[in-house]
Short mmCIF file of C-alpha atoms in Angstrom, two decimals:
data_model
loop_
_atom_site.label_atom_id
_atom_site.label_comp_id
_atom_site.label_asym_id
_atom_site.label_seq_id
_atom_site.Cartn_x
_atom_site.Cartn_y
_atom_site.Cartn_z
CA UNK A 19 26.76 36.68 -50.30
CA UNK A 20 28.92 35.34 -47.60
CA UNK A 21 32.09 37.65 -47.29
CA UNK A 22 35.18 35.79 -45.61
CA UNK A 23 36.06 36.90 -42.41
CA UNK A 24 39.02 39.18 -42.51
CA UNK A 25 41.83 38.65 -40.30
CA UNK A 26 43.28 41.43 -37.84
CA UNK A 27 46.10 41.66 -40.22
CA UNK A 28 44.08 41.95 -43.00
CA UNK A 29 42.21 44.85 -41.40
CA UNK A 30 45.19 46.48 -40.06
CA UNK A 31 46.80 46.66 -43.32
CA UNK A 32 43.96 48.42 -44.98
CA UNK A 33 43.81 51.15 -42.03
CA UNK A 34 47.71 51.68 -43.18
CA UNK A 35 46.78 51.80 -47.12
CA UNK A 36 43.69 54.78 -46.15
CA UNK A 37 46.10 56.16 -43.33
CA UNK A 38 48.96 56.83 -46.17
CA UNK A 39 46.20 57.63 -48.75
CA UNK A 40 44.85 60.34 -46.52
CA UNK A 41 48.83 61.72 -45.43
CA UNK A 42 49.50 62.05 -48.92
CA UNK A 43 46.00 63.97 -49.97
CA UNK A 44 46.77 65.96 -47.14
CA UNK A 45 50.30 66.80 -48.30
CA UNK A 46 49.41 67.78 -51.34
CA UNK A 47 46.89 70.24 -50.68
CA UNK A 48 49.11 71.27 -48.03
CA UNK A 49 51.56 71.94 -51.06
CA UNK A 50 48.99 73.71 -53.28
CA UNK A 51 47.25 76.39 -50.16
CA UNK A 52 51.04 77.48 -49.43
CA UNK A 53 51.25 80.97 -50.05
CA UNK A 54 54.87 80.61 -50.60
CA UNK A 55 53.79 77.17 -53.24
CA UNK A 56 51.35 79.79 -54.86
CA UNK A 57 53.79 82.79 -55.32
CA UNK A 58 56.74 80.54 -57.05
CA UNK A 59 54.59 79.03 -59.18
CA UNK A 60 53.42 82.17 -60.02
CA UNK A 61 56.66 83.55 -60.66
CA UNK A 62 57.35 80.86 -62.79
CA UNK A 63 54.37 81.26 -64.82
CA UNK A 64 55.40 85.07 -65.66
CA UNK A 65 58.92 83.79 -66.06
CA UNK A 66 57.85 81.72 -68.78
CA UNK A 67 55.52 84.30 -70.57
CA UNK A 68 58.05 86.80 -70.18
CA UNK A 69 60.69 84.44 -71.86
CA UNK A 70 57.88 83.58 -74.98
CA UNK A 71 57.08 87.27 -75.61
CA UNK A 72 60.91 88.35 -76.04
CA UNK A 73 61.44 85.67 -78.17
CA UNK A 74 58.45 86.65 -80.28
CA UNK A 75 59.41 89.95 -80.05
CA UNK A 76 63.08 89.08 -82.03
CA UNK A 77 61.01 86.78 -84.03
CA UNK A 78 59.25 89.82 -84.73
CA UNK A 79 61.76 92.32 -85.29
CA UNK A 80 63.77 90.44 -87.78
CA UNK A 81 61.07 89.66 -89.81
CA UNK A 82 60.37 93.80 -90.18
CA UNK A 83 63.81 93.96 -90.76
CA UNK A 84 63.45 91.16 -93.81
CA UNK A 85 60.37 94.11 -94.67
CA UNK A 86 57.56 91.74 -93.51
CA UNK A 87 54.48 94.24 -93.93
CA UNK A 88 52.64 92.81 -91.04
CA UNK A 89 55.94 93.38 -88.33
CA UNK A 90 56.55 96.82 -89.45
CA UNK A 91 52.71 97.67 -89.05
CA UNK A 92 53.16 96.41 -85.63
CA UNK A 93 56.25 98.01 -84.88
CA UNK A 94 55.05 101.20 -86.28
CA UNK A 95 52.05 100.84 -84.28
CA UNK A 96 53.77 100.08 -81.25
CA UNK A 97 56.14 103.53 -81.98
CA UNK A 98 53.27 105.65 -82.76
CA UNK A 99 51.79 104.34 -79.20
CA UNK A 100 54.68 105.00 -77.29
CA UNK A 101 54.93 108.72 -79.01
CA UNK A 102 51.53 109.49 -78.09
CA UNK A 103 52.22 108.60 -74.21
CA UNK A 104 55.08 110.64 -74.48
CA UNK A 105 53.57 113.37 -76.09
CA UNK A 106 50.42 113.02 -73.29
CA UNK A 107 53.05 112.70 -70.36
CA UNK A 108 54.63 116.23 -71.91
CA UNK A 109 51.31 118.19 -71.84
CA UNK A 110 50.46 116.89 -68.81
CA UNK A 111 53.84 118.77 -67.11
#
């Protein structure tokens, strides 16, 4: 169990290695707490959903124009939906 005796050098150079470690650890939570980090990544979260659901909408819509039972039922219900708020939104003037 006899360990060789590290040099100076040797024992500087491993401070640097944890030093950098530590910097970069640092950094990157740094990165990840930023409210500014948080809100664009956020924004480019809904971005992306908002990009998927109009595409699945037109996905949608021209299979219920093809007649595709299941995207008219949605549509419909969707229509129906939007009538009743209307009709709500009306009664409640």
């Amino acid at each position: 169990m006899s360990e060789t005796p590290r040099t100076v050098e040797d024992i500087e150079a491993e401070i640097l290695r944890t030093r950098l470690a530590m910097q970069s650890t640092v950094n990157e939570l740094s990165t990840r707490l930023n409210p500014r980090e948080q809100a664009k990544a956020a924004a480019t979260r809904a971005g992306e959903k908002a990009t998927t659901f109009g595409q699945n909408t037109v996905a949608e819509a021209k299979a219920a124009l093809k007649g595709d039972p299941r995207a008219l039922a949605k549509f419909a219900s969707v229509g129906v939906g939007l009538g009743l708020l209307a009709g709500i939104k009306k009664l409640r003037k």
